mmCIF file of C-alpha atoms and ligand atoms in Angstrom:
data_model
loop_
_atom_site.group_PDB
_atom_site.id
_atom_site.type_symbol
_atom_site.label_atom_id
_atom_site.label_comp_id
_atom_site.label_asym_id
_atom_site.label_seq_id
_atom_site.Cartn_x
_atom_site.Cartn_y
_atom_site.Cartn_z
ATOM 1 C CA UNK A 134 31.531 -9.325 -3.519
ATOM 2 C CA UNK A 135 31.767 -12.489 -5.569
ATOM 3 C CA UNK A 136 28.732 -14.759 -5.688
ATOM 4 C CA UNK A 137 28.669 -16.455 -2.271
ATOM 5 C CA UNK A 138 28.531 -20.217 -1.799
ATOM 6 C CA UNK A 139 25.309 -21.748 -0.561
ATOM 7 C CA UNK A 140 26.644 -25.155 0.415
ATOM 8 C CA UNK A 141 24.879 -27.270 3.022
ATOM 9 C CA UNK A 142 27.958 -26.994 5.253
ATOM 10 C CA UNK A 143 28.137 -23.215 5.052
ATOM 11 C CA UNK A 144 24.424 -22.885 5.881
ATOM 12 C CA UNK A 145 24.585 -25.245 8.865
ATOM 13 C CA UNK A 146 27.941 -24.346 10.368
ATOM 14 C CA UNK A 147 27.302 -22.940 13.856
ATOM 15 C CA UNK A 148 23.699 -22.095 12.932
ATOM 16 C CA UNK A 149 22.078 -21.077 16.247
ATOM 17 C CA UNK A 150 18.737 -22.853 15.723
ATOM 18 C CA UNK A 151 17.272 -25.918 17.417
ATOM 19 C CA UNK A 152 15.824 -27.475 14.253
ATOM 20 C CA UNK A 153 15.268 -24.930 11.466
ATOM 21 C CA UNK A 154 17.894 -25.626 8.790
ATOM 22 C CA UNK A 155 19.752 -28.197 10.890
ATOM 23 C CA UNK A 156 19.358 -30.645 7.982
ATOM 24 C CA UNK A 157 20.099 -29.134 4.578
ATOM 25 C CA UNK A 158 19.694 -30.721 1.170
ATOM 26 C CA UNK A 159 21.432 -28.615 -1.467
ATOM 27 C CA UNK A 160 20.907 -29.178 -5.201
ATOM 28 C CA UNK A 161 22.455 -27.359 -8.169
ATOM 29 C CA UNK A 162 19.141 -27.824 -10.014
ATOM 30 C CA UNK A 163 15.687 -29.144 -9.152
ATOM 31 C CA UNK A 164 12.296 -28.979 -10.807
ATOM 32 C CA UNK A 165 11.014 -27.201 -7.690
ATOM 33 C CA UNK A 166 12.137 -27.188 -4.066
ATOM 34 C CA UNK A 167 8.425 -27.509 -3.180
ATOM 35 C CA UNK A 168 8.168 -30.891 -4.891
ATOM 36 C CA UNK A 169 11.321 -32.241 -3.261
ATOM 37 C CA UNK A 170 10.318 -30.883 0.158
ATOM 38 C CA UNK A 171 6.906 -32.588 -0.085
ATOM 39 C CA UNK A 172 8.553 -35.880 -0.971
ATOM 40 C CA UNK A 173 10.841 -35.437 2.032
ATOM 41 C CA UNK A 174 7.880 -34.641 4.317
ATOM 42 C CA UNK A 175 5.990 -37.737 3.198
ATOM 43 C CA UNK A 176 9.052 -39.785 4.103
ATOM 44 C CA UNK A 177 9.142 -38.233 7.572
ATOM 45 C CA UNK A 178 12.093 -35.863 7.128
ATOM 46 C CA UNK A 179 13.118 -34.110 10.361
ATOM 47 C CA UNK A 180 11.242 -30.908 11.154
ATOM 48 C CA UNK A 181 13.065 -27.901 9.723
ATOM 49 C CA UNK A 182 14.683 -29.798 6.850
ATOM 50 C CA UNK A 183 15.767 -27.197 4.310
ATOM 51 C CA UNK A 184 15.817 -27.833 0.555
ATOM 52 C CA UNK A 185 17.847 -25.319 -1.434
ATOM 53 C CA UNK A 186 18.233 -25.218 -5.203
ATOM 54 C CA UNK A 187 20.605 -23.026 -7.160
ATOM 55 C CA UNK A 188 18.201 -23.233 -10.115
ATOM 56 C CA UNK A 189 14.665 -24.574 -10.650
ATOM 57 C CA UNK A 190 13.273 -25.746 -13.977
ATOM 58 C CA UNK A 191 9.655 -25.649 -12.747
ATOM 59 C CA UNK A 192 9.611 -23.140 -9.893
ATOM 60 C CA UNK A 193 6.071 -22.041 -9.156
ATOM 61 C CA UNK A 194 4.224 -19.489 -7.079
ATOM 62 C CA UNK A 195 0.661 -19.083 -5.909
ATOM 63 C CA UNK A 196 -2.139 -20.059 -8.277
ATOM 64 C CA UNK A 197 0.268 -22.236 -10.247
ATOM 65 C CA UNK A 198 2.128 -19.288 -11.734
ATOM 66 C CA UNK A 199 5.715 -19.723 -12.901
ATOM 67 C CA UNK A 200 8.378 -18.290 -10.586
ATOM 68 C CA UNK A 201 11.396 -16.766 -12.314
ATOM 69 C CA UNK A 202 14.545 -17.288 -10.228
ATOM 70 C CA UNK A 203 17.724 -16.534 -12.152
ATOM 71 C CA UNK A 204 21.090 -17.492 -10.582
ATOM 72 C CA UNK A 205 22.127 -15.300 -7.660
ATOM 73 C CA UNK A 206 18.721 -15.428 -6.009
ATOM 74 C CA UNK A 207 17.365 -17.664 -3.257
ATOM 75 C CA UNK A 208 14.954 -20.543 -3.869
ATOM 76 C CA UNK A 209 14.323 -22.820 -0.917
ATOM 77 C CA UNK A 210 11.639 -24.752 0.987
ATOM 78 C CA UNK A 211 11.341 -25.873 4.591
ATOM 79 C CA UNK A 212 9.575 -28.988 5.883
ATOM 80 C CA UNK A 213 7.395 -28.439 8.976
ATOM 81 C CA UNK A 214 4.747 -30.415 10.858
ATOM 82 C CA UNK A 215 2.428 -27.782 12.373
ATOM 83 C CA UNK A 216 -0.870 -28.380 14.089
ATOM 84 C CA UNK A 217 -3.674 -27.746 11.588
ATOM 85 C CA UNK A 218 -4.781 -24.648 13.535
ATOM 86 C CA UNK A 219 -1.336 -23.092 13.060
ATOM 87 C CA UNK A 220 -1.279 -23.418 9.265
ATOM 88 C CA UNK A 221 -2.622 -19.914 8.459
ATOM 89 C CA UNK A 222 0.096 -18.325 10.591
ATOM 90 C CA UNK A 223 3.051 -19.902 8.805
ATOM 91 C CA UNK A 224 2.948 -17.481 5.885
ATOM 92 C CA UNK A 225 2.766 -14.566 8.358
ATOM 93 C CA UNK A 226 5.695 -15.864 10.423
ATOM 94 C CA UNK A 227 7.741 -16.463 7.275
ATOM 95 C CA UNK A 228 6.997 -12.998 5.862
ATOM 96 C CA UNK A 229 7.966 -11.302 9.124
ATOM 97 C CA UNK A 230 11.134 -13.382 9.452
ATOM 98 C CA UNK A 231 12.161 -12.653 5.885
ATOM 99 C CA UNK A 232 11.480 -8.936 6.288
ATOM 100 C CA UNK A 233 13.476 -8.994 9.536
ATOM 101 C CA UNK A 234 16.384 -10.805 7.907
ATOM 102 C CA UNK A 235 16.454 -8.371 4.978
ATOM 103 C CA UNK A 236 16.455 -5.456 7.396
ATOM 104 C CA UNK A 237 19.190 -6.973 9.582
ATOM 105 C CA UNK A 238 21.496 -7.780 6.662
ATOM 106 C CA UNK A 239 20.859 -4.841 4.300
ATOM 107 C CA UNK A 240 19.133 -2.090 6.282
ATOM 108 C CA UNK A 241 16.301 -2.116 3.712
ATOM 109 C CA UNK A 242 12.797 -2.323 5.198
ATOM 110 C CA UNK A 243 10.380 -4.228 2.951
ATOM 111 C CA UNK A 244 6.642 -3.619 2.992
ATOM 112 C CA UNK A 245 4.368 -6.625 3.426
ATOM 113 C CA UNK A 246 1.583 -6.957 0.873
ATOM 114 C CA UNK A 247 -1.349 -9.270 1.461
ATOM 115 C CA UNK A 248 -1.270 -12.211 1.216
ATOM 116 C CA UNK A 249 2.353 -13.262 0.725
ATOM 117 C CA UNK A 250 4.533 -10.644 -0.963
ATOM 118 C CA UNK A 251 7.419 -8.488 0.205
ATOM 119 C CA UNK A 252 7.864 -5.217 -1.656
ATOM 120 C CA UNK A 253 10.632 -2.659 -1.962
ATOM 121 C CA UNK A 254 9.772 0.647 -3.629
ATOM 122 C CA UNK A 255 6.404 -0.856 -4.584
ATOM 123 C CA UNK A 256 8.015 -3.742 -6.495
ATOM 124 C CA UNK A 257 8.015 -7.390 -5.527
ATOM 125 C CA UNK A 258 11.270 -8.618 -4.015
ATOM 126 C CA UNK A 259 10.003 -11.881 -2.537
ATOM 127 C CA UNK A 260 7.102 -14.304 -2.578
ATOM 128 C CA UNK A 261 6.211 -16.969 -0.038
ATOM 129 C CA UNK A 262 4.305 -20.127 -0.810
ATOM 130 C CA UNK A 263 2.869 -22.501 1.803
ATOM 131 C CA UNK A 264 1.594 -25.882 0.651
ATOM 132 C CA UNK A 265 0.287 -28.508 3.040
ATOM 133 C CA UNK A 266 -0.968 -32.059 3.051
ATOM 134 C CA UNK A 267 -2.205 -34.829 5.275
ATOM 135 C CA UNK A 268 -0.298 -38.009 5.947
ATOM 136 C CA UNK A 269 -3.144 -40.346 6.768
ATOM 137 C CA UNK A 270 -5.250 -39.582 9.855
ATOM 138 C CA UNK A 271 -4.900 -36.099 11.293
ATOM 139 C CA UNK A 272 -1.189 -35.557 10.908
ATOM 140 C CA UNK A 273 -0.253 -32.748 8.617
ATOM 141 C CA UNK A 274 2.860 -31.435 6.966
ATOM 142 C CA UNK A 275 3.545 -28.010 5.553
ATOM 143 C CA UNK A 276 6.177 -26.870 3.119
ATOM 144 C CA UNK A 277 7.150 -23.212 3.278
ATOM 145 C CA UNK A 278 8.741 -21.995 0.036
ATOM 146 C CA UNK A 279 10.744 -18.805 -0.219
ATOM 147 C CA UNK A 280 11.672 -17.052 -3.420
ATOM 148 C CA UNK A 281 13.841 -13.995 -2.793
ATOM 149 C CA UNK A 282 15.398 -11.809 -5.468
ATOM 150 C CA UNK A 283 18.868 -11.047 -4.179
ATOM 151 C CA UNK A 284 21.554 -10.586 -6.792
ATOM 152 C CA UNK A 285 19.992 -9.961 -10.195
ATOM 153 C CA UNK A 286 19.122 -7.081 -12.467
ATOM 154 C CA UNK A 287 15.327 -7.256 -12.759
ATOM 155 C CA UNK A 288 15.566 -5.108 -15.884
ATOM 156 C CA UNK A 289 17.312 -8.020 -17.651
ATOM 157 C CA UNK A 290 14.135 -10.152 -17.427
ATOM 158 C CA UNK A 291 11.272 -8.762 -19.547
ATOM 159 C CA UNK A 292 8.668 -11.002 -17.864
ATOM 160 C CA UNK A 293 9.227 -9.307 -14.491
ATOM 161 C CA UNK A 294 10.667 -5.932 -15.471
ATOM 162 C CA UNK A 295 8.766 -3.065 -13.870
ATOM 163 C CA UNK A 296 6.976 -5.253 -11.322
ATOM 164 C CA UNK A 297 9.924 -6.920 -9.563
ATOM 165 C CA UNK A 298 13.127 -5.752 -7.966
ATOM 166 C CA UNK A 299 16.062 -7.341 -6.168
ATOM 167 C CA UNK A 300 18.118 -6.447 -3.114
ATOM 168 C CA UNK A 301 21.144 -5.672 -5.288
ATOM 169 C CA UNK A 302 18.997 -3.445 -7.537
ATOM 170 C CA UNK A 303 17.885 -1.500 -4.475
ATOM 171 C CA UNK A 304 21.296 -1.304 -2.783
ATOM 172 C CA UNK A 305 23.512 -0.945 -5.847
ATOM 173 C CA UNK A 306 25.777 -3.727 -4.574
ATOM 174 C CA UNK A 307 25.668 -7.526 -4.148
ATOM 175 C CA UNK A 308 24.211 -9.015 -0.984
ATOM 176 C CA UNK A 309 25.266 -12.206 0.837
ATOM 177 C CA UNK A 310 22.689 -14.933 0.226
ATOM 178 C CA UNK A 311 24.246 -16.984 3.001
ATOM 179 C CA UNK A 312 23.908 -14.247 5.623
ATOM 180 C CA UNK A 313 20.288 -13.645 4.600
ATOM 181 C CA UNK A 314 19.318 -17.294 4.649
ATOM 182 C CA UNK A 315 20.928 -17.960 8.041
ATOM 183 C CA UNK A 316 19.311 -14.889 9.600
ATOM 184 C CA UNK A 317 15.958 -15.903 8.101
ATOM 185 C CA UNK A 318 16.229 -19.397 9.626
ATOM 186 C CA UNK A 319 16.927 -17.948 13.077
ATOM 187 C CA UNK A 320 14.072 -15.420 12.891
ATOM 188 C CA UNK A 321 11.608 -17.932 11.408
ATOM 189 C CA UNK A 322 12.294 -20.528 14.095
ATOM 190 C CA UNK A 323 11.809 -17.919 16.814
ATOM 191 C CA UNK A 324 8.369 -17.000 15.470
ATOM 192 C CA UNK A 325 7.396 -20.565 14.582
ATOM 193 C CA UNK A 326 7.963 -21.580 18.210
ATOM 194 C CA UNK A 327 5.368 -19.049 19.423
ATOM 195 C CA UNK A 328 2.577 -20.055 17.039
ATOM 196 C CA UNK A 329 0.694 -22.314 19.434
ATOM 197 C CA UNK A 330 0.783 -19.917 22.386
ATOM 198 C CA UNK A 331 -0.181 -16.467 21.190
ATOM 199 C CA UNK A 332 -1.507 -14.275 18.436
ATOM 200 C CA UNK A 333 1.680 -12.198 18.444
ATOM 201 C CA UNK A 334 2.585 -13.193 14.883
ATOM 202 C CA UNK A 335 -0.841 -12.198 13.541
ATOM 203 C CA UNK A 336 -0.671 -8.880 15.422
ATOM 204 C CA UNK A 337 2.805 -8.065 14.117
ATOM 205 C CA UNK A 338 1.916 -9.125 10.553
ATOM 206 C CA UNK A 339 -1.317 -7.088 10.561
ATOM 207 C CA UNK A 340 0.558 -3.997 11.769
ATOM 208 C CA UNK A 341 3.129 -4.361 8.958
ATOM 209 C CA UNK A 342 0.636 -4.901 6.113
ATOM 210 C CA UNK A 343 0.904 -2.044 3.655
ATOM 211 C CA UNK A 344 -2.413 -3.130 2.102
ATOM 212 C CA UNK A 345 -4.678 -2.120 4.989
ATOM 213 C CA UNK A 346 -6.642 1.117 4.785
ATOM 214 C CA UNK A 347 -5.999 1.390 1.037
ATOM 215 C CA UNK A 348 -8.409 1.460 -1.886
ATOM 216 C CA UNK A 349 -7.725 -1.801 -3.711
ATOM 217 C CA UNK A 350 -8.975 -4.178 -6.349
ATOM 218 C CA UNK A 351 -8.993 -7.864 -5.450
ATOM 219 C CA UNK A 352 -8.914 -10.328 -8.318
ATOM 220 C CA UNK A 353 -9.856 -13.966 -7.839
ATOM 221 C CA UNK A 354 -9.775 -15.869 -11.113
ATOM 222 C CA UNK A 355 -11.910 -13.913 -13.578
ATOM 223 C CA UNK A 356 -13.711 -11.970 -10.846
ATOM 224 C CA UNK A 357 -12.595 -8.562 -9.592
ATOM 225 C CA UNK A 358 -13.904 -6.651 -6.624
ATOM 226 C CA UNK A 359 -13.108 -3.027 -5.714
ATOM 227 C CA UNK A 360 -13.254 -1.636 -2.204
ATOM 228 C CA UNK A 361 -11.219 -0.630 0.812
ATOM 229 C CA UNK A 362 -8.931 -3.205 2.404
ATOM 230 C CA UNK A 363 -10.281 -2.724 5.888
ATOM 231 C CA UNK A 364 -8.645 -5.441 7.949
ATOM 232 C CA UNK A 365 -7.451 -9.019 8.074
ATOM 233 C CA UNK A 366 -9.306 -11.755 9.933
ATOM 234 C CA UNK A 367 -7.618 -13.975 12.524
ATOM 235 C CA UNK A 368 -7.104 -16.629 9.824
ATOM 236 C CA UNK A 369 -5.370 -14.129 7.524
ATOM 237 C CA UNK A 370 -8.335 -13.556 5.194
ATOM 238 C CA UNK A 371 -8.639 -10.045 3.742
ATOM 239 C CA UNK A 372 -11.730 -8.078 4.775
ATOM 240 C CA UNK A 373 -12.812 -5.780 1.959
ATOM 241 C CA UNK A 374 -15.400 -3.009 2.495
ATOM 242 C CA UNK A 375 -17.402 -2.615 -0.718
ATOM 243 C CA UNK A 376 -18.998 0.601 -2.040
ATOM 244 C CA UNK A 377 -22.455 -0.641 -0.979
ATOM 245 C CA UNK A 378 -21.237 -0.850 2.635
ATOM 246 C CA UNK A 379 -21.090 -4.635 2.860
ATOM 247 C CA UNK A 380 -17.944 -6.515 3.824
ATOM 248 C CA UNK A 381 -16.503 -9.420 1.864
ATOM 249 C CA UNK A 382 -13.790 -11.808 3.022
ATOM 250 C CA UNK A 383 -11.121 -13.186 0.696
ATOM 251 C CA UNK A 384 -8.992 -16.201 1.577
ATOM 252 C CA UNK A 385 -6.885 -15.746 -1.560
ATOM 253 C CA UNK A 386 -6.552 -13.347 -4.444
ATOM 254 C CA UNK A 387 -4.392 -10.728 -6.101
ATOM 255 C CA UNK A 388 -4.506 -7.242 -4.692
ATOM 256 C CA UNK A 389 -3.774 -4.133 -6.738
ATOM 257 C CA UNK A 390 -3.600 -0.740 -5.078
ATOM 258 C CA UNK A 391 -5.923 1.748 -6.824
HETATM 259 C C1 LIG B 530 4.450 -16.304 -4.975
HETATM 260 O O1 LIG B 530 4.820 -15.127 -4.951
HETATM 261 O O2 LIG B 530 3.433 -16.645 -5.608
HETATM 262 C C2 LIG B 530 5.253 -17.333 -4.219
HETATM 263 C C3 LIG B 530 6.544 -17.653 -4.911
HETATM 264 C C4 LIG B 530 7.322 -18.763 -4.225
HETATM 265 C C5 LIG B 530 8.522 -19.184 -5.030
HETATM 266 C C6 LIG B 530 9.392 -20.154 -4.268
HETATM 267 S S1 LIG B 530 10.993 -20.361 -4.997
HETATM 268 C C7 LIG B 530 11.306 -21.690 -3.899
HETATM 269 C C8 LIG B 530 10.037 -22.487 -3.835
HETATM 270 N N1 LIG B 530 9.988 -23.411 -4.953
HETATM 271 C C9 LIG B 530 8.984 -23.139 -5.790
HETATM 272 O O3 LIG B 530 8.705 -23.782 -6.818
HETATM 273 N N2 LIG B 530 8.304 -22.084 -5.335
HETATM 274 C C10 LIG B 530 8.846 -21.552 -4.109
#
């Protein structure tokens, strides 16, 4: 399959969503889709506005880390206006929707790793980044960024070789970015619409987390903490049982399986 087109028209044409991806801004290059999406949010862009970039010169992940996204992959951000109480659930809904889209399009079933990674064969295939802000008063916007390795050879990039993979690496053939993105938009909207009414997203996310029940090390800045990843709290925080029997909660951090 030749590299498929990710034009705004192709993404939107007949897309069966109410708002997610109904407005698409497509750019050959951007510094970061997160930056552009935040600018759009501050200007009151319609909910579900999708920013897609073929390449990013300053793509970033959690904790300000650089995000490597060679051509053939997916780099995009969505503008949303959730209630503040729903913010912690966006990353869960996005992870589940992305995993569901990957499964529907490729048959591969990614594992979910706390807090925001999708793994295939133990290697990272996708990362999700949620950034939010206030717009005066109580109103709040959130930008949900998706980086998904689709058509690339991870072995060609020394900075991620051994720790990352792509869908084409796993399948041995190219995968349609368009089909994946459209399926993701449908699945994400479906889950996003339930966020105010139930804890279904948290329950589904918790059940899919590969991290739980495992002996792990959590690193936060210079500090590391070893223990058993016992559970996740209702706000998504990781509950770690330490050797001395006490429990510690982490809102963020890097988890390594021991
Ligand atoms: C992570 O694993 O830390 C999250 C990575 C998120 C990367 C995506 S690529 C599209 C969007 N634009 C960015 O600059 N970052 C996110």
